[in-house]
Short mmCIF file of N, CA and C in Angstrom, two decimals:
data_model
loop_
_atom_site.label_atom_id
_atom_site.label_comp_id
_atom_site.label_asym_id
_atom_site.label_seq_id
_atom_site.Cartn_x
_atom_site.Cartn_y
_atom_site.Cartn_z
N UNK A 3 5.75 -21.67 31.23
CA UNK A 3 4.60 -21.62 32.13
C UNK A 3 3.51 -21.73 31.31
N UNK A 4 2.38 -22.44 31.43
CA UNK A 4 1.25 -22.63 30.94
C UNK A 4 0.16 -21.47 31.42
N UNK A 5 -0.56 -21.03 30.63
CA UNK A 5 -1.64 -19.90 30.95
C UNK A 5 -2.56 -20.80 31.60
N UNK A 6 -3.46 -20.26 32.60
CA UNK A 6 -4.35 -20.82 33.23
C UNK A 6 -5.74 -21.01 32.53
N UNK A 7 -5.64 -20.54 31.39
CA UNK A 7 -6.82 -20.55 30.44
C UNK A 7 -6.54 -21.02 29.12
N UNK A 8 -7.32 -21.58 28.48
CA UNK A 8 -6.84 -22.10 26.96
C UNK A 8 -6.92 -20.89 25.99
N UNK A 9 -6.06 -20.90 25.01
CA UNK A 9 -6.32 -20.07 23.78
C UNK A 9 -6.95 -20.79 22.89
N UNK A 10 -8.06 -20.29 22.54
CA UNK A 10 -8.95 -21.10 21.56
C UNK A 10 -8.65 -20.70 20.22
N UNK A 11 -8.82 -21.66 19.20
CA UNK A 11 -8.45 -21.17 17.73
C UNK A 11 -10.02 -21.14 17.21
N UNK A 12 -10.17 -20.24 16.30
CA UNK A 12 -11.27 -19.84 15.47
C UNK A 12 -10.97 -19.67 14.11
N UNK A 13 -12.05 -19.82 13.17
CA UNK A 13 -11.66 -19.44 11.84
C UNK A 13 -10.86 -18.14 11.61
N UNK A 14 -10.89 -17.20 12.58
CA UNK A 14 -10.20 -15.98 12.41
C UNK A 14 -9.02 -15.84 12.99
N UNK A 15 -8.67 -16.70 14.01
CA UNK A 15 -7.36 -17.00 14.71
C UNK A 15 -6.95 -18.36 14.69
N UNK A 16 -6.06 -18.70 13.64
CA UNK A 16 -5.71 -19.93 13.44
C UNK A 16 -4.38 -20.28 14.27
N UNK A 17 -3.66 -19.46 14.90
CA UNK A 17 -2.57 -19.84 15.68
C UNK A 17 -2.34 -18.68 16.78
N UNK A 18 -1.99 -19.21 17.97
CA UNK A 18 -1.75 -18.37 19.19
C UNK A 18 -0.69 -18.95 19.94
N UNK A 19 0.27 -18.27 20.27
CA UNK A 19 1.49 -18.71 21.18
C UNK A 19 1.66 -17.59 22.19
N UNK A 20 2.11 -18.28 23.48
CA UNK A 20 2.53 -17.25 24.38
C UNK A 20 3.63 -17.84 25.07
N UNK A 21 4.66 -16.89 25.43
CA UNK A 21 5.71 -17.40 26.34
C UNK A 21 5.83 -16.59 27.39
N UNK A 22 6.17 -16.94 28.69
CA UNK A 22 6.25 -16.11 29.82
C UNK A 22 7.63 -16.59 30.56
N UNK A 23 8.54 -15.59 30.90
CA UNK A 23 9.66 -15.74 31.76
C UNK A 23 9.43 -14.86 32.90
N UNK A 24 9.05 -15.40 34.07
CA UNK A 24 8.68 -14.53 35.17
C UNK A 24 9.87 -13.89 36.01
N UNK A 25 10.75 -14.78 35.83
CA UNK A 25 12.06 -14.40 36.61
C UNK A 25 12.75 -13.17 35.72
N UNK A 26 12.49 -13.17 34.58
CA UNK A 26 13.15 -12.02 33.81
C UNK A 26 12.07 -10.89 33.64
N UNK A 27 10.92 -11.16 33.92
CA UNK A 27 9.96 -10.04 33.86
C UNK A 27 9.40 -10.08 32.44
N UNK A 28 9.23 -11.02 31.72
CA UNK A 28 8.88 -10.81 30.16
C UNK A 28 7.61 -11.75 29.88
N UNK A 29 6.93 -11.19 28.99
CA UNK A 29 5.54 -11.90 28.31
C UNK A 29 5.70 -11.72 26.99
N UNK A 30 5.39 -12.72 26.09
CA UNK A 30 5.48 -12.63 24.69
C UNK A 30 4.44 -13.37 24.11
N UNK A 31 3.71 -12.66 23.02
CA UNK A 31 2.48 -13.36 22.50
C UNK A 31 2.38 -13.05 21.11
N UNK A 32 2.09 -14.29 20.29
CA UNK A 32 1.83 -14.14 18.83
C UNK A 32 0.66 -14.76 18.68
N UNK A 33 -0.29 -14.05 17.85
CA UNK A 33 -1.61 -14.28 17.37
C UNK A 33 -1.58 -14.06 15.88
N UNK A 34 -2.23 -15.09 15.23
CA UNK A 34 -2.14 -14.90 13.64
C UNK A 34 -3.34 -15.67 13.07
N UNK A 35 -3.87 -15.03 12.06
CA UNK A 35 -4.86 -15.67 11.10
C UNK A 35 -4.01 -16.18 9.76
N UNK A 36 -4.64 -16.47 8.89
CA UNK A 36 -3.90 -17.00 7.56
C UNK A 36 -3.25 -15.70 6.99
N UNK A 37 -3.66 -14.53 7.14
CA UNK A 37 -3.11 -13.39 6.48
C UNK A 37 -2.45 -12.40 7.30
N UNK A 38 -2.75 -12.41 8.52
CA UNK A 38 -2.34 -11.42 9.38
C UNK A 38 -1.68 -11.86 10.62
N UNK A 39 -0.64 -11.24 11.14
CA UNK A 39 -0.10 -11.73 12.56
C UNK A 39 0.24 -10.50 13.31
N UNK A 40 0.18 -10.72 14.77
CA UNK A 40 0.44 -9.74 15.62
C UNK A 40 1.41 -10.35 16.67
N UNK A 41 2.46 -9.62 17.01
CA UNK A 41 3.42 -10.15 17.94
C UNK A 41 3.80 -9.02 18.81
N UNK A 42 3.52 -9.28 20.26
CA UNK A 42 3.56 -8.43 21.30
C UNK A 42 4.61 -8.89 22.43
N UNK A 43 5.45 -8.04 22.74
CA UNK A 43 6.53 -8.52 23.84
C UNK A 43 6.53 -7.38 24.82
N UNK A 44 6.22 -7.73 26.07
CA UNK A 44 6.50 -6.82 27.17
C UNK A 44 7.41 -7.29 28.17
N UNK A 45 8.24 -6.45 28.53
CA UNK A 45 9.35 -6.76 29.47
C UNK A 45 9.77 -5.50 30.41
N UNK A 46 10.13 -5.82 31.57
CA UNK A 46 10.54 -5.07 32.52
C UNK A 46 11.54 -5.56 33.54
N UNK A 47 12.31 -4.85 34.06
CA UNK A 47 13.42 -5.17 34.82
C UNK A 47 12.93 -5.84 36.15
N UNK A 48 13.19 -6.96 36.47
CA UNK A 48 12.46 -7.59 37.90
C UNK A 48 12.66 -6.64 38.93
N UNK A 49 13.63 -5.98 38.96
CA UNK A 49 13.90 -4.84 40.29
C UNK A 49 12.88 -4.00 40.47
N UNK A 50 12.15 -3.63 39.31
CA UNK A 50 11.16 -2.49 39.11
C UNK A 50 9.70 -2.97 39.72
N UNK A 51 9.60 -4.21 39.77
CA UNK A 51 8.30 -4.74 40.35
C UNK A 51 8.15 -4.25 41.95
N UNK A 52 6.95 -3.92 42.25
CA UNK A 52 6.48 -3.62 43.55
C UNK A 52 5.32 -4.48 43.94
N UNK A 53 5.26 -5.00 45.09
CA UNK A 53 3.91 -5.66 45.61
C UNK A 53 2.81 -4.89 45.74
N UNK A 54 1.72 -5.66 45.36
CA UNK A 54 0.47 -4.95 45.55
C UNK A 54 -0.52 -5.97 45.99
N UNK A 55 -1.63 -5.45 46.61
CA UNK A 55 -2.62 -6.33 47.20
C UNK A 55 -3.55 -6.73 46.06
N UNK A 56 -4.01 -8.08 46.28
CA UNK A 56 -4.74 -8.64 45.18
C UNK A 56 -6.13 -9.15 45.67
N UNK A 57 -7.13 -8.92 44.99
CA UNK A 57 -8.43 -9.39 45.68
C UNK A 57 -8.65 -10.89 45.54
N UNK A 58 -8.95 -11.55 46.66
CA UNK A 58 -9.16 -13.21 46.69
C UNK A 58 -10.53 -13.25 47.20
N UNK A 59 -11.01 -14.58 47.14
CA UNK A 59 -12.40 -14.83 47.65
C UNK A 59 -12.47 -14.50 48.93
N UNK A 60 -11.45 -14.64 49.95
CA UNK A 60 -11.56 -14.30 51.37
C UNK A 60 -11.09 -12.93 51.58
N UNK A 61 -10.77 -12.19 50.76
CA UNK A 61 -10.33 -10.78 51.09
C UNK A 61 -9.19 -10.35 50.24
N UNK A 62 -8.48 -9.33 50.45
CA UNK A 62 -7.34 -8.94 49.78
C UNK A 62 -6.10 -9.37 50.37
N UNK A 63 -4.90 -10.11 49.61
CA UNK A 63 -3.76 -10.51 50.07
C UNK A 63 -2.83 -9.61 49.78
N UNK A 64 -1.98 -8.93 50.85
CA UNK A 64 -1.00 -8.13 50.49
C UNK A 64 0.34 -8.80 49.76
N UNK A 65 0.82 -8.02 48.68
CA UNK A 65 1.90 -8.50 47.95
C UNK A 65 1.57 -9.90 47.31
N UNK A 66 0.25 -9.99 46.92
CA UNK A 66 -0.02 -11.36 46.28
C UNK A 66 0.24 -11.24 44.78
N UNK A 67 0.23 -9.88 44.19
CA UNK A 67 0.79 -9.61 42.87
C UNK A 67 1.90 -8.66 42.99
N UNK A 68 2.66 -8.48 41.81
CA UNK A 68 3.72 -7.55 41.71
C UNK A 68 3.67 -7.04 40.41
N UNK A 69 3.84 -5.60 40.37
CA UNK A 69 3.65 -4.89 39.16
C UNK A 69 4.74 -3.95 38.92
N UNK A 70 5.22 -3.78 37.61
CA UNK A 70 6.06 -2.78 37.32
C UNK A 70 5.42 -1.86 36.36
N UNK A 71 5.78 -0.43 36.59
CA UNK A 71 5.30 0.46 35.82
C UNK A 71 6.54 1.16 34.82
N UNK A 72 7.50 0.28 34.77
CA UNK A 72 8.61 0.66 33.88
C UNK A 72 8.90 -0.32 32.79
N UNK A 73 7.64 -0.87 32.36
CA UNK A 73 7.72 -1.82 31.38
C UNK A 73 7.88 -1.38 29.87
N UNK A 74 8.49 -2.01 29.04
CA UNK A 74 8.56 -1.78 27.54
C UNK A 74 7.72 -2.60 26.86
N UNK A 75 6.83 -2.12 25.95
CA UNK A 75 5.84 -2.81 25.25
C UNK A 75 6.19 -2.72 23.86
N UNK A 76 6.61 -3.77 23.22
CA UNK A 76 6.92 -3.83 21.68
C UNK A 76 6.05 -4.50 20.91
N UNK A 77 5.53 -3.96 19.79
CA UNK A 77 4.41 -4.45 19.00
C UNK A 77 4.78 -4.50 17.52
N UNK A 78 4.53 -5.64 16.85
CA UNK A 78 4.82 -5.77 15.42
C UNK A 78 3.58 -6.25 14.79
N UNK A 79 3.36 -5.90 13.64
CA UNK A 79 2.27 -6.33 12.84
C UNK A 79 2.71 -6.85 11.47
N UNK A 80 2.12 -7.97 10.88
CA UNK A 80 2.69 -8.57 9.52
C UNK A 80 1.36 -8.81 8.84
N UNK A 81 1.60 -8.96 7.57
CA UNK A 81 0.60 -9.39 6.66
C UNK A 81 1.12 -10.18 5.36
N UNK A 82 0.41 -10.89 4.81
CA UNK A 82 0.96 -11.53 3.56
C UNK A 82 -0.38 -11.78 2.66
N UNK A 83 -0.38 -11.88 1.31
CA UNK A 83 -1.20 -11.96 0.52
C UNK A 83 -1.95 -13.27 0.45
N UNK A 84 -1.05 -14.42 0.48
CA UNK A 84 -1.59 -15.96 0.45
C UNK A 84 -0.93 -16.62 1.78
N UNK A 85 -1.77 -17.64 2.15
CA UNK A 85 -1.14 -18.32 3.31
C UNK A 85 0.08 -18.84 3.18
N UNK A 86 0.62 -19.27 2.21
CA UNK A 86 1.83 -19.68 1.87
C UNK A 86 2.85 -18.70 1.80
N UNK A 87 2.62 -17.18 1.51
CA UNK A 87 3.49 -16.40 1.19
C UNK A 87 4.22 -15.97 2.36
N UNK A 88 5.45 -15.30 2.21
CA UNK A 88 6.32 -14.90 3.26
C UNK A 88 5.59 -13.57 4.15
N UNK A 89 5.66 -13.65 5.28
CA UNK A 89 5.23 -12.38 6.14
C UNK A 89 5.91 -11.22 5.82
N UNK A 90 5.19 -10.17 5.66
CA UNK A 90 5.78 -8.75 5.31
C UNK A 90 5.35 -8.01 6.56
N UNK A 91 6.48 -7.30 7.18
CA UNK A 91 6.14 -6.35 8.38
C UNK A 91 5.36 -5.06 7.83
N UNK A 92 4.37 -4.93 8.54
CA UNK A 92 3.56 -3.64 8.20
C UNK A 92 3.89 -2.66 8.98
N UNK A 93 4.23 -2.76 10.33
CA UNK A 93 4.28 -1.76 11.31
C UNK A 93 5.13 -2.33 12.52
N UNK A 94 5.94 -1.57 13.20
CA UNK A 94 6.61 -2.08 14.48
C UNK A 94 6.54 -0.77 15.35
N UNK A 95 6.35 -0.85 16.53
CA UNK A 95 6.30 0.27 17.52
C UNK A 95 6.70 -0.13 18.79
N UNK A 96 7.24 0.87 19.55
CA UNK A 96 7.57 0.68 21.02
C UNK A 96 6.47 1.55 21.70
N UNK A 97 5.75 0.90 22.55
CA UNK A 97 4.42 1.62 23.42
C UNK A 97 5.05 1.67 24.86
N UNK A 98 4.59 2.66 25.50
CA UNK A 98 4.93 2.57 26.87
C UNK A 98 6.16 3.41 27.10
N UNK A 99 6.48 4.45 26.31
CA UNK A 99 7.64 5.19 26.57
C UNK A 99 7.26 6.76 26.56
N UNK A 100 7.91 7.47 27.51
CA UNK A 100 7.86 8.87 27.30
C UNK A 100 8.64 9.65 26.28
N UNK A 101 8.47 10.79 25.98
CA UNK A 101 9.16 11.45 24.94
C UNK A 101 10.80 11.29 25.06
N UNK A 102 11.19 11.18 26.28
CA UNK A 102 12.72 11.17 26.34
C UNK A 102 13.11 9.63 26.40
N UNK A 103 12.34 8.80 26.12
CA UNK A 103 12.57 7.34 26.10
C UNK A 103 12.54 6.63 27.27
N UNK A 104 12.12 6.99 28.56
CA UNK A 104 12.01 6.11 29.65
C UNK A 104 10.74 5.40 29.51
N UNK A 105 10.88 4.10 29.88
CA UNK A 105 9.78 3.13 29.84
C UNK A 105 8.84 3.41 30.90
N UNK A 106 7.39 3.48 30.45
CA UNK A 106 6.45 3.67 31.34
C UNK A 106 5.30 2.63 31.26
N UNK A 107 5.35 1.51 30.60
CA UNK A 107 4.29 0.74 30.44
C UNK A 107 4.04 -0.05 31.74
N UNK A 108 2.97 -0.77 32.00
CA UNK A 108 2.79 -1.48 33.13
C UNK A 108 2.74 -3.11 32.71
N UNK A 109 3.20 -3.89 33.77
CA UNK A 109 3.22 -5.34 33.52
C UNK A 109 3.07 -5.93 34.80
N UNK A 110 2.14 -6.82 35.07
CA UNK A 110 1.77 -7.38 36.31
C UNK A 110 1.54 -8.87 36.38
N UNK A 111 2.26 -9.51 37.34
CA UNK A 111 2.16 -10.94 37.66
C UNK A 111 1.62 -11.03 38.98
N UNK A 112 0.74 -12.17 39.16
CA UNK A 112 -0.04 -12.26 40.35
C UNK A 112 -0.02 -13.98 40.65
N UNK A 113 -0.17 -14.14 41.96
CA UNK A 113 -0.34 -15.47 42.46
C UNK A 113 0.78 -16.31 41.95
N UNK A 114 0.58 -17.45 41.41
CA UNK A 114 1.61 -18.38 40.85
C UNK A 114 2.46 -17.91 39.70
N UNK A 115 2.06 -16.99 39.10
CA UNK A 115 2.58 -16.23 38.20
C UNK A 115 3.61 -15.41 38.40
N UNK A 116 3.89 -14.94 39.72
CA UNK A 116 4.69 -14.02 40.46
C UNK A 116 5.96 -14.77 40.81
N UNK A 117 7.22 -14.37 40.57
CA UNK A 117 8.57 -14.86 41.08
C UNK A 117 8.56 -14.62 42.65
N UNK A 118 7.75 -13.57 43.16
CA UNK A 118 8.05 -13.20 44.48
C UNK A 118 6.91 -13.96 45.46
N UNK A 119 6.02 -14.68 45.10
CA UNK A 119 4.96 -15.45 45.72
C UNK A 119 5.01 -16.83 45.84
N UNK A 120 4.92 -17.44 46.93
CA UNK A 120 4.88 -18.85 47.18
C UNK A 120 3.27 -19.25 47.08
N UNK A 121 2.92 -19.56 45.89
CA UNK A 121 1.37 -19.90 45.65
C UNK A 121 1.29 -21.42 45.45
#
């Protein structure tokens, strides 16, 4: 699915990619410069999404957006010394988890981006 806005390239951000699989509750994004790269993946079980009201120009629409508060957020950072060199992982982390490992990140899809809405 295409984003409703363009990801613009600049001298500092030479590449940007996004992938969304709404039916599986996943969003993935990769952004990089010549020497650094960030990879973020957010996922939640579709059964954990709840409908929430969304503000629209004519008022709020009930269940127009769906949000999960049980999302897993995975982040990886990479670097390299030269633009043609191999990427080296600097750090990887899972965010949005309690001390016992329960996922507690948030992920929201709204309007045409929601598998529960006919938009």
